[in-house]
Amino acid sequence: DAKTTQPPSMDCAEGRAANLPCNHSTISGNEYVYWYRQIHSQGPQYIIHGLKNNETNEMASLIITEDRKSSTLILPHATLRDTAVYYCIVRDLSGSKLTFGTGTRLQVTL
Amino acid sequence: NAGVTQTPKFRVLKTGQSMTLLCAQDMNHEYMYWYRQDPGMGLRLIHYSVGEGTTAKGEVPDGYNVSRLKKQNFLLGLESAAPSQTSVYFCASSYPPGLGFYEQYFGPGTRLTVT
């Protein structure tokens, strides 16, 4: 699976959009981009995934660049409860394993 | 649905002692996984199972054994605990990976300290 690079930490004011970047320049055509988050040492929680189109669900939006070498997770109106470590993961279509890096620690402040 | 549950939540062991961590899921998932997470690190895969009666090694399998006798349960054993195994252990389960959607559901974790 392709390697991902994320900033170690970010801050965001409550109510504002949080934009979390991820670089996956070696991604191949059959690899998906997944995002998970981990709130305060709980088990990780799935957020969203995509292949090449932008995706949106009730939690977030995922923007993938046209060349698929990077992506951005957007939390449109961040709340204090969104404070967590966010992991960007690239997974092969048939792969059953997720490789977690160190992620981005998002701190949402008042 | 309870989802993925882990037993126990906390445990303190002395070096050389043994123990078994239990993971149970009620979602009828074929695949199950054991991860460990050390402070400031991401999760690392220890062992996983693609079905009842099958297990496979992950990234950091040394010092651990696993068994999957029933589809809903995945056990992680430490035969002779070492301080380096002090960590938080997470279990997860999923359907088989296929085309498109694939999600792992995680348990709440077991915090293990080996003194």
XYZ file of C-alpha atoms in Angstrom:
225
model
C 0.000 0.000 0.000
C 1.159 3.530 -0.754
C 2.697 5.609 2.008
C 0.878 8.704 3.283
C 2.226 11.934 4.773
C 0.216 14.140 7.124
C 1.078 17.169 9.255
C 1.533 16.125 12.884
C -0.887 18.678 14.286
C -3.420 21.360 13.359
C -5.681 23.790 15.194
C -9.154 24.911 14.228
C -11.650 27.301 15.806
C -14.999 25.832 16.712
C -17.579 26.446 13.993
C -14.986 26.868 11.279
C -14.108 24.340 8.610
C -11.208 22.032 9.384
C -9.178 21.066 6.335
C -6.825 18.162 6.917
C -4.346 17.448 4.114
C -2.787 14.148 3.157
C -0.097 13.408 0.621
C -0.075 10.012 -1.101
C 2.075 10.660 -4.140
C 2.805 6.961 -4.820
C -0.828 5.891 -4.871
C -1.724 3.444 -7.611
C -4.860 3.203 -9.672
C -6.604 0.550 -7.615
C -5.925 2.075 -4.207
C -8.583 3.841 -2.176
C -8.055 6.710 0.248
C -9.599 6.130 3.659
C -9.913 8.414 6.657
C -10.336 7.253 10.236
C -10.197 9.191 13.466
C -9.355 8.284 17.032
C -10.881 10.285 19.836
C -8.960 10.265 23.103
C -7.524 6.723 22.939
C -10.825 5.139 21.918
C -10.852 2.694 19.032
C -10.503 4.337 15.611
C -13.703 5.260 13.821
C -14.295 5.214 10.065
C -15.066 8.618 8.534
C -15.079 8.428 4.767
C -13.303 6.922 1.775
C -12.892 7.601 -1.940
C -11.202 6.436 -5.110
C -11.057 9.439 -7.422
C -14.299 11.358 -7.094
C -15.018 13.755 -4.283
C -17.177 12.218 -1.593
C -19.468 13.602 1.105
C -21.322 12.000 3.968
C -22.905 13.174 7.196
C -19.532 13.482 8.896
C -17.200 14.989 6.336
C -16.184 15.653 2.754
C -13.226 14.163 0.942
C -11.561 16.049 -1.866
C -9.093 14.055 -3.995
C -6.916 15.890 -6.508
C -7.229 14.949 -10.138
C -3.829 13.244 -10.173
C -4.840 11.470 -6.907
C -1.520 12.321 -5.287
C -3.120 14.181 -2.423
C -6.436 14.582 -0.666
C -8.123 16.798 1.906
C -10.587 15.811 4.574
C -13.008 18.614 5.354
C -15.023 18.862 8.548
C -17.380 21.692 7.547
C -18.268 23.002 11.011
C -15.783 21.673 13.530
C -16.920 21.204 17.126
C -14.975 20.453 20.282
C -16.002 16.816 19.891
C -14.020 16.658 16.640
C -10.776 16.987 18.578
C -9.001 13.756 17.683
C -6.162 12.155 15.743
C -7.075 11.787 12.082
C -5.507 9.042 10.010
C -5.249 9.052 6.219
C -4.804 5.510 4.893
C -4.345 4.142 1.415
C -5.750 0.687 0.843
C -5.474 -1.657 -2.095
C -8.787 -2.731 -3.584
C -8.385 -6.290 -2.395
C -6.315 -5.657 0.691
C -7.684 -6.509 4.095
C -5.179 -4.558 6.121
C -5.097 -0.907 7.144
C -1.685 0.659 7.769
C -1.937 3.450 10.328
C 0.697 6.170 10.398
C 0.936 8.717 13.187
C -1.882 10.861 11.780
C -2.761 14.524 12.378
C -3.776 15.639 15.836
C -6.608 18.149 15.338
C -7.316 20.455 18.249
C -10.605 22.339 18.021
C -10.698 25.382 20.272
C -13.330 27.857 21.425
C -25.850 -4.658 18.743
C -22.879 -4.483 21.058
C -20.487 -4.233 18.095
C -16.939 -5.179 19.060
C -16.256 -5.808 22.733
C -12.962 -6.485 24.479
C -12.222 -8.162 27.791
C -10.615 -7.039 30.063
C -10.441 -3.227 29.827
C -7.347 -2.945 32.003
C -4.726 -5.402 33.227
C -1.408 -5.260 35.029
C 0.944 -8.220 34.615
C 4.307 -9.087 36.037
C 7.089 -10.017 33.639
C 6.786 -13.670 32.658
C 3.097 -14.023 33.422
C 0.651 -15.086 30.762
C -2.785 -13.842 29.835
C -5.443 -13.952 27.141
C -7.328 -11.009 25.725
C -10.781 -11.747 24.378
C -12.433 -9.997 21.466
C -16.050 -10.649 20.542
C -18.162 -9.257 17.704
C -21.851 -9.681 16.964
C -21.865 -8.394 13.382
C -21.182 -11.767 11.740
C -17.913 -10.446 10.321
C -15.539 -12.869 8.659
C -12.362 -10.891 9.317
C -10.931 -10.004 12.706
C -7.756 -8.182 13.719
C -5.549 -7.452 16.711
C -3.558 -4.206 16.851
C -1.322 -2.625 19.429
C -0.820 1.100 19.945
C 2.141 2.511 21.800
C 2.172 6.108 23.091
C 2.285 8.662 20.281
C 2.198 5.985 17.624
C -0.316 4.716 15.146
C -1.817 1.252 15.381
C 0.287 -1.720 14.319
C -1.218 -5.014 13.217
C -0.254 -8.024 15.344
C -2.290 -10.883 13.877
C -5.455 -11.192 11.886
C -7.954 -13.833 10.813
C -9.892 -14.162 7.578
C -12.288 -16.756 8.931
C -13.026 -19.274 11.632
C -10.064 -21.545 12.202
C -7.589 -19.383 10.267
C -5.009 -16.888 11.480
C -2.141 -14.961 9.912
C 0.747 -12.801 11.080
C 0.688 -9.063 10.841
C 3.439 -6.507 11.214
C 4.478 -7.242 14.827
C 3.518 -10.864 15.685
C 6.446 -11.872 17.893
C 5.534 -12.726 21.474
C 1.835 -13.204 20.704
C -0.388 -16.087 19.683
C -3.973 -16.022 18.486
C -6.880 -18.381 17.996
C -10.191 -18.132 16.169
C -12.182 -21.171 17.231
C -15.520 -19.429 16.792
C -16.424 -16.888 14.147
C -17.466 -14.298 16.687
C -14.385 -14.547 18.919
C -10.702 -13.773 18.405
C -8.296 -14.425 21.263
C -4.870 -12.852 21.716
C -2.447 -14.640 24.028
C 0.737 -13.510 25.688
C 2.627 -16.590 26.869
C 5.380 -14.794 28.771
C 4.713 -11.088 29.115
C 7.554 -8.592 28.734
C 7.653 -4.858 29.594
C 7.916 -4.138 25.836
C 4.374 -5.466 25.495
C 2.997 -2.646 27.613
C 0.542 -1.061 25.217
C -3.101 -0.498 24.366
C -4.548 -3.391 22.392
C -7.381 -2.909 19.940
C -9.476 -5.538 18.263
C -11.361 -4.903 15.047
C -13.622 -6.802 12.684
C -14.837 -6.383 9.122
C -16.535 -8.018 6.171
C -14.165 -9.372 3.537
C -12.655 -6.655 1.362
C -14.276 -6.463 -1.984
C -15.117 -3.919 -4.535
C -15.478 -0.477 -2.986
C -16.618 -0.195 0.593
C -14.551 -1.681 3.364
C -14.700 -0.656 7.013
C -13.062 -2.013 10.118
C -15.048 -1.698 13.339
C -12.911 -1.263 16.420
C -13.387 -2.239 20.029
C -12.740 0.109 22.969
C -9.267 -1.245 23.695
C -7.468 -3.060 26.503
C -4.801 -1.173 28.401
C -2.053 -3.596 29.429
C 0.870 -2.764 31.685
C 3.709 -5.236 32.212
C 5.963 -4.487 35.178
